């Protein structure tokens, strides 16, 4: 029977560099001979595409609970179709966003972050390690504005993102959750993230 794999989640506000760091991390781990599955939320399913289209629309017309329900439904698909099978095969799964995004983004709309976390931990596999990339909102928005190919989203509001960032900052560090400064250049952040992950995997017996 194959040893269970490891689930790593990268989190943070839009513009913090999650997608870039997820790709760099996956490549670095593969170079070390590890089997890696790189995935993301929202997913590429029809439901995931619907969520992306909604956030790229002209207005945020769903109530917070409806948004949360959409993300949780997509997450159920994600776990069943991608994450659980890869973990069962002993692979390392890197998810660009996972349920801490719901905690922060829907929590910033007024829902209870602790309740969102509890709901997700019941229905979705817990990450072995979640890393929250931290970056001042002003710097994140500056990065987004310098990325012309990225469509504007209805969530790109400075005051809203400050609330999102505050909820992320309030997540307590522990063996399965770390905060990492993402304000430096991508190679510098990658080096710090890779060091953190390799140390974690060594401790977990995956290296």
Short mmCIF file of C-alpha atoms in Angstrom, two decimals:
data_model
loop_
_atom_site.label_atom_id
_atom_site.label_comp_id
_atom_site.label_asym_id
_atom_site.label_seq_id
_atom_site.Cartn_x
_atom_site.Cartn_y
_atom_site.Cartn_z
CA UNK A 1 0.00 0.00 0.00
CA UNK A 2 1.42 3.39 -1.04
CA UNK A 3 2.33 5.82 1.70
CA UNK A 4 -0.10 8.72 1.94
CA UNK A 5 1.07 11.84 0.19
CA UNK A 6 1.38 15.39 1.52
CA UNK A 7 -0.98 18.31 0.94
CA UNK A 8 0.61 21.76 0.84
CA UNK A 9 -1.58 24.86 0.52
CA UNK A 10 -0.34 28.31 -0.48
CA UNK A 11 -2.53 31.17 0.70
CA UNK A 12 -2.62 34.96 0.77
CA UNK A 13 -4.28 38.02 -0.74
CA UNK A 14 -4.44 38.51 -4.50
CA UNK A 15 -1.13 39.89 -5.70
CA UNK A 16 1.01 38.23 -3.03
CA UNK A 17 2.63 35.91 -5.61
CA UNK A 18 0.96 32.61 -4.73
CA UNK A 19 0.67 31.29 -8.29
CA UNK A 20 4.26 32.17 -9.13
CA UNK A 21 5.53 30.59 -5.93
CA UNK A 22 3.39 27.48 -6.39
CA UNK A 23 4.88 26.93 -9.84
CA UNK A 24 8.45 27.53 -8.66
CA UNK A 25 7.96 25.21 -5.70
CA UNK A 26 6.48 22.44 -7.84
CA UNK A 27 9.38 22.67 -10.29
CA UNK A 28 11.98 22.61 -7.50
CA UNK A 29 10.44 19.56 -5.84
CA UNK A 30 10.18 17.72 -9.16
CA UNK A 31 13.88 18.44 -9.79
CA UNK A 32 14.54 16.60 -6.53
CA UNK A 33 12.74 13.53 -7.84
CA UNK A 34 9.49 13.99 -5.97
CA UNK A 35 6.10 13.32 -7.52
CA UNK A 36 4.13 16.55 -7.45
CA UNK A 37 0.60 17.55 -8.45
CA UNK A 38 0.11 21.31 -8.84
CA UNK A 39 -3.51 22.38 -8.57
CA UNK A 40 -5.55 25.47 -7.74
CA UNK A 41 -8.87 26.88 -6.57
CA UNK A 42 -11.20 27.74 -8.13
CA UNK A 43 -10.60 24.62 -10.23
CA UNK A 44 -10.96 24.23 -13.99
CA UNK A 45 -14.31 22.44 -13.66
CA UNK A 46 -17.50 24.05 -14.93
CA UNK A 47 -18.24 25.22 -11.38
CA UNK A 48 -14.75 26.64 -10.99
CA UNK A 49 -15.09 28.54 -14.28
CA UNK A 50 -18.45 29.89 -13.10
CA UNK A 51 -16.81 31.25 -9.94
CA UNK A 52 -14.05 32.97 -11.93
CA UNK A 53 -16.57 34.51 -14.31
CA UNK A 54 -18.58 35.80 -11.36
CA UNK A 55 -15.57 37.54 -9.79
CA UNK A 56 -14.59 39.04 -13.15
CA UNK A 57 -18.10 40.40 -13.63
CA UNK A 58 -19.34 43.93 -13.11
CA UNK A 59 -20.89 43.43 -9.66
CA UNK A 60 -20.82 41.19 -6.62
CA UNK A 61 -24.51 40.23 -6.52
CA UNK A 62 -24.40 37.05 -4.41
CA UNK A 63 -24.77 37.24 -0.66
CA UNK A 64 -21.72 36.03 1.34
CA UNK A 65 -23.32 32.68 2.23
CA UNK A 66 -24.04 31.99 -1.45
CA UNK A 67 -20.43 32.76 -2.35
CA UNK A 68 -19.21 30.44 0.39
CA UNK A 69 -21.52 27.66 -0.79
CA UNK A 70 -20.14 27.96 -4.34
CA UNK A 71 -16.55 27.71 -3.15
CA UNK A 72 -17.32 24.78 -0.86
CA UNK A 73 -19.09 22.90 -3.65
CA UNK A 74 -16.09 23.45 -5.91
CA UNK A 75 -13.79 22.35 -3.08
CA UNK A 76 -15.71 19.10 -2.66
CA UNK A 77 -15.10 18.40 -6.35
CA UNK A 78 -11.46 19.37 -5.98
CA UNK A 79 -10.88 17.03 -3.05
CA UNK A 80 -12.74 14.10 -4.60
CA UNK A 81 -11.33 14.39 -8.12
CA UNK A 82 -7.79 15.70 -7.60
CA UNK A 83 -6.51 15.89 -4.04
CA UNK A 84 -7.65 12.58 -2.53
CA UNK A 85 -6.55 10.44 -5.52
CA UNK A 86 -3.11 12.09 -5.62
CA UNK A 87 -2.61 11.69 -1.86
CA UNK A 88 -3.65 8.04 -2.11
CA UNK A 89 -0.85 7.58 -4.68
CA UNK A 90 1.68 9.08 -2.29
CA UNK A 91 2.19 12.31 -4.23
CA UNK A 92 2.86 15.82 -2.97
CA UNK A 93 -0.10 18.06 -3.77
CA UNK A 94 0.48 21.81 -3.96
CA UNK A 95 -2.77 23.79 -3.99
CA UNK A 96 -2.72 27.43 -5.04
CA UNK A 97 -5.49 28.49 -2.62
CA UNK A 98 -7.50 26.16 -0.42
CA UNK A 99 -10.00 26.63 2.37
CA UNK A 100 -8.15 29.38 4.21
CA UNK A 101 -9.13 31.54 1.24
CA UNK A 102 -12.79 31.03 2.16
CA UNK A 103 -11.99 31.81 5.78
CA UNK A 104 -10.39 35.11 4.81
CA UNK A 105 -12.38 36.27 1.78
CA UNK A 106 -15.89 35.32 2.89
CA UNK A 107 -14.98 36.09 6.49
CA UNK A 108 -14.15 39.63 5.35
CA UNK A 109 -17.74 39.90 4.11
CA UNK A 110 -19.06 39.38 7.63
CA UNK A 111 -19.31 35.60 7.99
CA UNK A 112 -17.66 34.03 11.04
CA UNK A 113 -14.11 32.97 10.05
CA UNK A 114 -13.95 30.31 12.77
CA UNK A 115 -17.22 28.80 11.61
CA UNK A 116 -16.04 28.78 7.98
CA UNK A 117 -12.85 27.00 9.06
CA UNK A 118 -14.79 24.42 11.06
CA UNK A 119 -17.20 23.75 8.17
CA UNK A 120 -14.34 23.19 5.76
CA UNK A 121 -12.31 20.99 8.08
CA UNK A 122 -15.31 18.66 8.30
CA UNK A 123 -15.80 18.32 4.53
CA UNK A 124 -12.27 18.70 3.12
CA UNK A 125 -8.96 17.00 3.86
CA UNK A 126 -6.78 19.19 6.04
CA UNK A 127 -3.53 20.45 4.56
CA UNK A 128 -0.41 18.99 6.13
CA UNK A 129 1.05 22.47 5.86
CA UNK A 130 -0.54 25.77 4.83
CA UNK A 131 1.77 28.70 4.11
CA UNK A 132 0.24 32.18 4.11
CA UNK A 133 2.27 34.58 1.98
CA UNK A 134 2.11 38.01 3.61
CA UNK A 135 2.29 41.29 1.73
CA UNK A 136 0.97 44.81 2.42
CA UNK A 137 -2.26 45.43 0.50
CA UNK A 138 -0.87 48.52 -1.25
CA UNK A 139 2.06 46.50 -2.58
CA UNK A 140 -0.24 43.67 -3.68
CA UNK A 141 -2.50 46.08 -5.58
CA UNK A 142 0.53 47.68 -7.23
CA UNK A 143 1.62 44.25 -8.43
CA UNK A 144 -1.86 43.52 -9.77
CA UNK A 145 -2.01 46.81 -11.66
CA UNK A 146 1.34 45.95 -13.25
CA UNK A 147 -0.12 42.65 -14.54
CA UNK A 148 -2.24 43.74 -17.54
CA UNK A 149 -3.21 40.19 -18.53
CA UNK A 150 -5.02 39.66 -15.23
CA UNK A 151 -8.72 40.61 -15.47
CA UNK A 152 -9.94 43.03 -12.82
CA UNK A 153 -12.03 41.33 -10.13
CA UNK A 154 -14.91 42.67 -8.06
CA UNK A 155 -12.88 41.71 -4.97
CA UNK A 156 -10.07 44.15 -5.87
CA UNK A 157 -11.16 46.76 -3.36
CA UNK A 158 -8.46 48.13 -1.02
CA UNK A 159 -10.67 48.36 2.08
CA UNK A 160 -12.01 44.85 1.51
CA UNK A 161 -8.54 43.40 0.93
CA UNK A 162 -7.35 45.02 4.17
CA UNK A 163 -10.03 43.03 6.00
CA UNK A 164 -9.00 39.88 4.13
CA UNK A 165 -5.34 40.46 5.06
CA UNK A 166 -6.29 41.01 8.71
CA UNK A 167 -8.06 37.64 8.87
CA UNK A 168 -5.09 35.91 7.27
CA UNK A 169 -2.80 37.63 9.79
CA UNK A 170 -5.00 36.39 12.62
CA UNK A 171 -4.47 32.73 11.72
CA UNK A 172 -2.17 31.39 14.42
CA UNK A 173 1.06 29.72 13.43
CA UNK A 174 1.54 26.09 14.38
CA UNK A 175 2.99 22.84 13.03
CA UNK A 176 0.54 22.92 10.10
CA UNK A 177 0.38 26.68 9.40
CA UNK A 178 3.13 29.22 8.75
CA UNK A 179 3.32 32.85 7.64
CA UNK A 180 6.02 33.86 5.14
CA UNK A 181 7.03 37.38 4.12
CA UNK A 182 6.40 37.73 0.37
CA UNK A 183 7.53 41.34 -0.03
CA UNK A 184 10.90 40.48 -1.55
CA UNK A 185 11.68 39.59 -5.19
CA UNK A 186 10.27 36.22 -6.36
CA UNK A 187 13.63 34.35 -6.25
CA UNK A 188 14.17 35.45 -2.66
CA UNK A 189 10.66 34.40 -1.60
CA UNK A 190 11.09 31.10 -3.45
CA UNK A 191 14.33 30.33 -1.62
CA UNK A 192 12.68 30.97 1.75
CA UNK A 193 9.58 28.95 0.84
CA UNK A 194 11.58 26.03 -0.56
CA UNK A 195 13.74 25.92 2.59
CA UNK A 196 10.63 25.87 4.75
CA UNK A 197 8.99 23.13 2.68
CA UNK A 198 12.08 20.92 2.48
CA UNK A 199 12.52 21.15 6.24
CA UNK A 200 8.87 20.23 6.70
CA UNK A 201 9.09 17.28 4.31
CA UNK A 202 12.24 16.03 5.99
CA UNK A 203 10.49 16.13 9.33
CA UNK A 204 7.49 14.37 7.78
CA UNK A 205 9.76 11.67 6.39
CA UNK A 206 9.07 12.54 2.74
CA UNK A 207 12.66 13.23 1.72
#
